[in-house]
Coordinates of C-alpha atoms in Angstrom, one line a residue:
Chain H
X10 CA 82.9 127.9 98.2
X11 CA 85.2 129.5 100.5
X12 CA 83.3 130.5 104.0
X13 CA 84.4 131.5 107.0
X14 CA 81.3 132.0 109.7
X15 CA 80.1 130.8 112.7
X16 CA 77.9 127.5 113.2
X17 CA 74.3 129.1 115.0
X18 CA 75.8 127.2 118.3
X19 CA 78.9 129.6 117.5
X20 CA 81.6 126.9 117.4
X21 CA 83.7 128.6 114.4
X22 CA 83.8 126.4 111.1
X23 CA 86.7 124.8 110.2
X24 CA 88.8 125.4 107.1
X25 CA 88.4 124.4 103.4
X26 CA 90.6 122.1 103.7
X27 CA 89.8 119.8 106.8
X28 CA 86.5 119.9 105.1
X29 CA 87.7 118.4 102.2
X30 CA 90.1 115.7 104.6
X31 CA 86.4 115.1 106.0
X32 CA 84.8 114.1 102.6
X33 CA 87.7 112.5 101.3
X34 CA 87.7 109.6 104.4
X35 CA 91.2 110.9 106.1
X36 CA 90.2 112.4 109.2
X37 CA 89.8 110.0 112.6
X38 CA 86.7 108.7 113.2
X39 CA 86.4 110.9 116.4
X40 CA 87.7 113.9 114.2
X41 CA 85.2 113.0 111.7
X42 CA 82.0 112.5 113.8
X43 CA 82.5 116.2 115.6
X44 CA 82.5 117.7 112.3
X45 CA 79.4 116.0 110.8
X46 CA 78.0 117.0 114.4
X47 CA 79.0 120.9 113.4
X48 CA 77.7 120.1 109.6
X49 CA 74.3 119.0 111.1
X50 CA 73.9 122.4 112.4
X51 CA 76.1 124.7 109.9
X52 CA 74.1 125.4 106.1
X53 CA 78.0 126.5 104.5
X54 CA 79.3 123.4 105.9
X55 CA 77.5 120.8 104.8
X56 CA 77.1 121.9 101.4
X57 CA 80.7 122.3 101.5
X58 CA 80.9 118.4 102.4
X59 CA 78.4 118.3 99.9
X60 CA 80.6 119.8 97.0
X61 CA 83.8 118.4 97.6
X62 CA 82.3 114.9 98.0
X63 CA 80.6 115.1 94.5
X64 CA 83.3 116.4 93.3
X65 CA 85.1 112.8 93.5
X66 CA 82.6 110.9 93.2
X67 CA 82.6 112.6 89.8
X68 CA 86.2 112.3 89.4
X69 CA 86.0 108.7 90.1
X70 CA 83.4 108.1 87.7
X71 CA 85.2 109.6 85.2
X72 CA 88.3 108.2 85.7
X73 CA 87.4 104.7 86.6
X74 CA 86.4 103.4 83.3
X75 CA 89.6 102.5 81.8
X76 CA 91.4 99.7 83.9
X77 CA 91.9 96.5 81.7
X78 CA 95.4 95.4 81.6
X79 CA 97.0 95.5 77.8
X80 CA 100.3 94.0 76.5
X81 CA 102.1 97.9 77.2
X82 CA 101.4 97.2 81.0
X83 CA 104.7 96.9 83.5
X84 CA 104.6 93.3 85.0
X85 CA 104.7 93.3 88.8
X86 CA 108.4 93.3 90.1
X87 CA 108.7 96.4 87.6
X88 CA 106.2 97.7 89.9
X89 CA 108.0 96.5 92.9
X90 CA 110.9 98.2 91.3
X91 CA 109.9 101.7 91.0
X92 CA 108.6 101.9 94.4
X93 CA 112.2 100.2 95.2
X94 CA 113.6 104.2 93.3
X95 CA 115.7 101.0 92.1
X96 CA 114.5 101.9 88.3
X97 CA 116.4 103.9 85.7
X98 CA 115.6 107.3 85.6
X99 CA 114.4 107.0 81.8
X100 CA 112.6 103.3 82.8
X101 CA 111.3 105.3 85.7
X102 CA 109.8 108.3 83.7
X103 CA 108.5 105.7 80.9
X104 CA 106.5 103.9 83.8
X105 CA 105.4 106.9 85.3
X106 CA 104.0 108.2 82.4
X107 CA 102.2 104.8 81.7
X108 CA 100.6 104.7 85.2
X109 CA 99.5 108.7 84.8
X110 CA 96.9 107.4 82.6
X111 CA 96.2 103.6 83.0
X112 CA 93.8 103.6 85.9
X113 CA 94.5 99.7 85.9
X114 CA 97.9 99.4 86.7
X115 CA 97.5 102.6 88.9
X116 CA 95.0 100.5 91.4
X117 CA 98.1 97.7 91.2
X118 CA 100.4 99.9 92.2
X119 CA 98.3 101.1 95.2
X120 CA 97.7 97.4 96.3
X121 CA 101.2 96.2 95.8
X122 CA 102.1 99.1 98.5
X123 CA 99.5 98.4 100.7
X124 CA 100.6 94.8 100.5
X125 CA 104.4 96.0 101.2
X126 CA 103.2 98.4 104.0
X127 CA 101.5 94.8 105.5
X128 CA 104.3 92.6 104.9
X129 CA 106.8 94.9 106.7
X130 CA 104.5 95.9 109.4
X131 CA 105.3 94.1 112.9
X132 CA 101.5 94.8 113.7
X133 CA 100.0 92.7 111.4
X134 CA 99.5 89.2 112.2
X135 CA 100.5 86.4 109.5
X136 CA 99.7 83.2 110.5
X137 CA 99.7 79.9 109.0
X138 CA 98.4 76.8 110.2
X139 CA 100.0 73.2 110.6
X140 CA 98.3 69.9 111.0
X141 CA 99.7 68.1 114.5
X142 CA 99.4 64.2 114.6
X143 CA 96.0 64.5 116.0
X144 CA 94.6 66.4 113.4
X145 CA 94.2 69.4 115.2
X146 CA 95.0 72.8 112.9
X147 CA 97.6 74.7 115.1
X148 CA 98.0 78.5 114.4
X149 CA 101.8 80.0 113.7
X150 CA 102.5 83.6 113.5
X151 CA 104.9 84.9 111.0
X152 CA 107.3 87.4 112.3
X153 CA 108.0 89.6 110.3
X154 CA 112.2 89.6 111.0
X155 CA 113.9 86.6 113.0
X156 CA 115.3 88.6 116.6
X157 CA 119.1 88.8 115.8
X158 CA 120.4 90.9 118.7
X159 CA 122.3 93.4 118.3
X160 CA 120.8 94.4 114.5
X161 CA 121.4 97.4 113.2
X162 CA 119.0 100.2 113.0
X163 CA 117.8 101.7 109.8
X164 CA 118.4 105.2 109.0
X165 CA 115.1 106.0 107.3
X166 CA 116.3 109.8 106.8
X167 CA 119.4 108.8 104.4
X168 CA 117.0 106.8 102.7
X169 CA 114.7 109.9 102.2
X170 CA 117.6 112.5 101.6
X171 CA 118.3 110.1 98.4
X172 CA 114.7 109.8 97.5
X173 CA 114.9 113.8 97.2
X174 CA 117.7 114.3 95.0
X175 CA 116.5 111.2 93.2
X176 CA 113.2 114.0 92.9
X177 CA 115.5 116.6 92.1
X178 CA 117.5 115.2 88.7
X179 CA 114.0 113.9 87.4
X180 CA 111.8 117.0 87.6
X181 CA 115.2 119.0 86.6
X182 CA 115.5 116.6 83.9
Chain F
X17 CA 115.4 101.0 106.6
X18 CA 114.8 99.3 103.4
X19 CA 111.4 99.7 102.8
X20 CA 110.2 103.1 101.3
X21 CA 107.1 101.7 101.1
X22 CA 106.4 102.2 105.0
X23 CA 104.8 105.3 106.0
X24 CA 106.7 107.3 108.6
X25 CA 105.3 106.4 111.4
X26 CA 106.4 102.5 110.7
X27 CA 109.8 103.3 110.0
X28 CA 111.1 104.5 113.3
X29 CA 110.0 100.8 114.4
X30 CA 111.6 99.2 111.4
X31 CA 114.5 96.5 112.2
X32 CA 115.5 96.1 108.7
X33 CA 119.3 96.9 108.4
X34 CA 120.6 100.2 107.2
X35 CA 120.5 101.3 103.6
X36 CA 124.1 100.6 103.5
X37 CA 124.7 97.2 104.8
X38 CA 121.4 96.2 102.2
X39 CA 123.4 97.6 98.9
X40 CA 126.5 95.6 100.6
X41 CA 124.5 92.6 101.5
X42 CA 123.2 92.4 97.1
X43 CA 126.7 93.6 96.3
X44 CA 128.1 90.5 98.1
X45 CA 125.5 88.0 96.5
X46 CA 126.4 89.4 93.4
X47 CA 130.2 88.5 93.6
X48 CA 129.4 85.2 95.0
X49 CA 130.4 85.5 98.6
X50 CA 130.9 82.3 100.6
X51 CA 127.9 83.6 103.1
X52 CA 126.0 86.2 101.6
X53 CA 123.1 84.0 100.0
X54 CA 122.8 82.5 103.5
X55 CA 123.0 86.5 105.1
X56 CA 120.3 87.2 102.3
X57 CA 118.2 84.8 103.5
X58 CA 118.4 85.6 106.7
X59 CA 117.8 89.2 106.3
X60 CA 114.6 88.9 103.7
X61 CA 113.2 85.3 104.6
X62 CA 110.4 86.8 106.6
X63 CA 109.6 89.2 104.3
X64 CA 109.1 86.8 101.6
X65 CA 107.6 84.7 103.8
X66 CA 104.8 86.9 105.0
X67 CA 104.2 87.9 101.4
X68 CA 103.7 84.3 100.5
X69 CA 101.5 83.5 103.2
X70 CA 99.4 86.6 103.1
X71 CA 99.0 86.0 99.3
X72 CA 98.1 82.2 99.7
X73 CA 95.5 83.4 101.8
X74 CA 93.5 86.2 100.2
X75 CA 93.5 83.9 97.0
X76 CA 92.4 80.9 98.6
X77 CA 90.7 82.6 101.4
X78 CA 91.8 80.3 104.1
X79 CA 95.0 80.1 106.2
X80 CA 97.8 78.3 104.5
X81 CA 99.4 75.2 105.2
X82 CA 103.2 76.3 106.8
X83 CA 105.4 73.7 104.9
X84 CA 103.5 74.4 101.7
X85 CA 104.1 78.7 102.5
X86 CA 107.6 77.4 103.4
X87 CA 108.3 75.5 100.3
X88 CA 106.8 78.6 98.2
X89 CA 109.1 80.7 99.8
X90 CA 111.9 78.8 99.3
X91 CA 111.6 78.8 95.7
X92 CA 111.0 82.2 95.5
X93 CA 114.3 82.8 97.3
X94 CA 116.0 79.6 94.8
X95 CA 114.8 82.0 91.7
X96 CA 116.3 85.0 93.2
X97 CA 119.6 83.3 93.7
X98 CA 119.6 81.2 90.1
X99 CA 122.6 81.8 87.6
X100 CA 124.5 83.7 90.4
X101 CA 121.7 86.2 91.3
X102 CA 121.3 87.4 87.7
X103 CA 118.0 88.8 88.3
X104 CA 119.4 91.1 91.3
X105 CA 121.6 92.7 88.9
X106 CA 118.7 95.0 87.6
X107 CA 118.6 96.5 91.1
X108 CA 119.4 100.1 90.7
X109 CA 118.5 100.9 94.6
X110 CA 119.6 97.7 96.5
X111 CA 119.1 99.9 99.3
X112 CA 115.0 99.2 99.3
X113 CA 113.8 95.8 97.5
X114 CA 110.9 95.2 100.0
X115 CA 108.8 96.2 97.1
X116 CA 110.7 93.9 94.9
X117 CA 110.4 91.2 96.9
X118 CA 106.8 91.2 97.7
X119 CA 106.6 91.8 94.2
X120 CA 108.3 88.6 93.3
X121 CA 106.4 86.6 96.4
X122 CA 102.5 87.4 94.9
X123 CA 103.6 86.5 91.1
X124 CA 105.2 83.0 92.5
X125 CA 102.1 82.2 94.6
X126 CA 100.1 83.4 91.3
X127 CA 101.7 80.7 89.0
X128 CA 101.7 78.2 92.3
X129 CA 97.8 78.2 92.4
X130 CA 97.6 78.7 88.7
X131 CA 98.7 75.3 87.8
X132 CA 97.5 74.0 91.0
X133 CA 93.9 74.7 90.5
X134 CA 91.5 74.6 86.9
X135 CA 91.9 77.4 84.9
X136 CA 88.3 78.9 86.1
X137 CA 89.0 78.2 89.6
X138 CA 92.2 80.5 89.1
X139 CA 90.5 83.1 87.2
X140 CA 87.9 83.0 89.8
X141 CA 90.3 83.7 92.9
X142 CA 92.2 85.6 91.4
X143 CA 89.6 87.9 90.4
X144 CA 88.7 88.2 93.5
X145 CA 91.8 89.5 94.6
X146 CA 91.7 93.6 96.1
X147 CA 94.5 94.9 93.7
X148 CA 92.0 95.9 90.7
X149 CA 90.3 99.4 91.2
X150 CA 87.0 99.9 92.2
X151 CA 85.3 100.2 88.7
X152 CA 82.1 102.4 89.7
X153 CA 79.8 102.4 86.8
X154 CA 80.1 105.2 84.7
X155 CA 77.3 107.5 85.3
X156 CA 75.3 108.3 82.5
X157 CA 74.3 112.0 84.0
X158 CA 78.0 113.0 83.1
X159 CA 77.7 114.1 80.0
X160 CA 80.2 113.2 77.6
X161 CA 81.8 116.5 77.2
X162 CA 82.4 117.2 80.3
X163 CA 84.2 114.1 81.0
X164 CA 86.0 115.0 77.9
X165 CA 86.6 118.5 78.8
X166 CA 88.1 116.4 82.3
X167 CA 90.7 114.2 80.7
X168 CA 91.8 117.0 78.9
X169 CA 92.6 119.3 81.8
X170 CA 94.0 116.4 83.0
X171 CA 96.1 115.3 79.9
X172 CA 97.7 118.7 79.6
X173 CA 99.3 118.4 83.6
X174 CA 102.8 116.4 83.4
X175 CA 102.2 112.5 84.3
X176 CA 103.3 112.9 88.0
X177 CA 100.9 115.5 88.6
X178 CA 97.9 113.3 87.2
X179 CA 99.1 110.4 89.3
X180 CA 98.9 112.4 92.2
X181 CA 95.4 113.9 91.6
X182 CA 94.2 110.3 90.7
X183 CA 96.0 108.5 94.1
X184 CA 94.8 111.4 95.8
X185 CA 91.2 111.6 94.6
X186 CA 90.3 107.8 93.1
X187 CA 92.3 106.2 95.6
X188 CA 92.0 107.7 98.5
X189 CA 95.3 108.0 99.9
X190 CA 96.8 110.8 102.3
X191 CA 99.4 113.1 101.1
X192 CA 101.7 111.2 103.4
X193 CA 101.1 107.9 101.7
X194 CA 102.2 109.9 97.8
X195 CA 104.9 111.2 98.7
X196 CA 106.1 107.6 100.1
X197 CA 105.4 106.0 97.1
X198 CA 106.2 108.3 94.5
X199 CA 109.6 109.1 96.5
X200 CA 108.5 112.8 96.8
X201 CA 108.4 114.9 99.9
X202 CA 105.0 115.7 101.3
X203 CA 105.7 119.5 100.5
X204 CA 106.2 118.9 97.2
X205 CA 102.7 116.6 96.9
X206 CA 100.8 119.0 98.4
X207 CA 102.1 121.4 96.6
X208 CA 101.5 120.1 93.3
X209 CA 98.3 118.8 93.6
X210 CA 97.3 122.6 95.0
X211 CA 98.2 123.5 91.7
X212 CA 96.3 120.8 89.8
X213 CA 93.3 121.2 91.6
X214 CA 93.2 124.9 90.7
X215 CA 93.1 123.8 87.1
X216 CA 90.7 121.3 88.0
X217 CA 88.5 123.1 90.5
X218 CA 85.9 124.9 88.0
X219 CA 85.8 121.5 86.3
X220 CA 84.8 119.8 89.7
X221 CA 82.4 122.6 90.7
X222 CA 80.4 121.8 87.8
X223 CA 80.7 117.6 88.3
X224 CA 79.6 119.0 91.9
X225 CA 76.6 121.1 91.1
X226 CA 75.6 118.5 88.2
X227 CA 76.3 115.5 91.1
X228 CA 74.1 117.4 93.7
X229 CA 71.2 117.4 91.1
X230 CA 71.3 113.8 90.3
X231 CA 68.5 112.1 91.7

């Protein structure tokens, strides 16, 4: 599949793998649109697109077919948990190797960290409503941490450093 | 930062305090400190909060009432705290329980509207919630053993590397986004799922060339 050529404008054609970022949705829109553009004009290209995007399509066929919940699955907050690291290591392998091949609580675990990535974010707007006397609805945002001056700062690269040796014992385990 | 569920790019911005003074903060709730429940709240009030609220209204498809979202968090926070914090004693990383949390938040607004509304009327919003995967119908141009000869490939890779070819592939996310939720570095994500997709790849050539036949 591998090509390396030259569109027939002569704009060179980008490597495997942007292709596949193009056909798997994770290039910017503007990103994404110049490449079609060079697709629309480049043979190699295109079927490239082509491939990879059947490719998963395939794979999503294949493994979308088995995602009804049984008694074995982890409730919730054990999700929570293990994206917490805040698991056992022998909890966290058992759960691991549960969601390797139940394609049901895999999709949970996906929405409940898209919910947290929400829910923490300062950019997404939470709002309720409240009922005044006149019956109006009136429209309150949620923040997503009172102000408290003079908080401290997290320190997002201890945090990492401990996700990696957390990495290390299990896959030396 | 307490969240490990943020993507880089959030976590520069993120207020929440420092790994440290979180483990401190459930340490002190745990011994029954004079303030810490009221610290606690302080601290992860919004966070609840927000999870409440953004759960009320994606299963009732309207915005929520505030003293109803308020009450709902406040009992989330009341369970948390019951019979001197038991349940944060199963917290093996107090540093992060965003995940936790938000966790805790959807399952209480779940048994809210559960008794709340008829039993259909649940299963209905609730089964309209986004969390389930996309269940594309199986196509019956696969043939059987091919998909067979698939899950095979696939059962033979350890279970982190068919977690990350399935996030990666059926879910759509970014390297970036594994390694954040499987507490991996990129490096290593992209790195294993080179490898797996070499296993896979003259699997997926032929889903390819078989795909690009279909009608």
């Amino acid at each position: 599949m591998t090509h390396q050529g030259e569109s027939p404008e002569g704009r060179l054609c980008p490597p495997e793998h942007v292709l596949e970022a193009c056909a798997m949705g994770h290039l910017t829109a503007e990103r994404e649109a110049e490449l079609k553009a060079h697709a629309g004009d480049c043979t190699a290209c295109a079927a490239a697109l082509a491939a990879f995007a059947e490719a998963r399509n395939g794979l999503q066929q294949i493994l979308a077919t088995s995602n009804e919940l049984g008694p074995e699955c982890p409730t919730e907050d054990l999700l929570g948990q293990y994206m917490d690291r805040s698991l056992t290591d022998e909890a966290h392998e058992q759960l691991e190797a549960h969601l390797a091949d139940c394609q049901g609580c895999l999709g949970r675990l996906k929405a409940l960290w898209d919910e947290v990535v929400k829910v923490c974010d300062p950019e997404v707007e939470v709002t309720v409503v409240e009922r005044r006397t006149d019956g109006e609805l009136v429209p309150f945002a949620v923040p997503v941490r009172k102000a408290e001056p003079g908080a401290e700062q997290g320190s997002g690269a201890r945090e990492i450093s401990g996700q990696e040796e957390r990495k290390g014992r299990l896959s030396s385990g | 930062m307490s969240c490990p569920g943020l993507p880089r790019a959030e976590e520069a911005q993120s207020e929440y305090p420092a790994p440290s003074a979180a483990a401190l903060l459930v340490a002190a709730c745990l011994r029954g400190e004079d303030d810490a429940l009221a610290r606690f709240v302080n601290e992860y009030q919004p966070v609840v909060h927000r999870a409440v609220v953004r759960r009320l209204a994606s299963l009732s498809g309207v915005p929520p009432v505030r003293a109803e979202a308020e009450d709902l968090t406040s009992e989330v926070l009341e369970r948390l705290f019951a019979d001197g914090c038991r349940r944060m004693k199963a917290l093996r990383n107090p540093d992060a329980i965003c995940g936790w949390l938000v966790a805790l938040a959807r399952n209480h607004v779940t048994d809210h509207l559960r008794k709340l509304t008829s039993r259909d009327r649940a299963e209905t919003a609730l089964g309209a919630e986004p969390a389930a995967a996309p269940a594309t119908p199986v196509d019956c141009a696969i043939a059987k053993e091919r998909r067979g000869l698939v899950l095979e490939t696939l059962g033979r890779l350890g279970a982190q590397d068919r977690m990350i070819i399935k996030l990666y592939f059926v879910h759509g996310m970014q390297y970036a986004q594994i390694a954040g939720l499987m507490g991996m570095n990129i490096n290593t994500v992209a790195t294993r799922l080179r490898r797996a997709k070499a296993k896979l790849q003259p699997l997926l050539a032929t889903l390819a060339t078989e795909g690009g036949n279909r009608p």
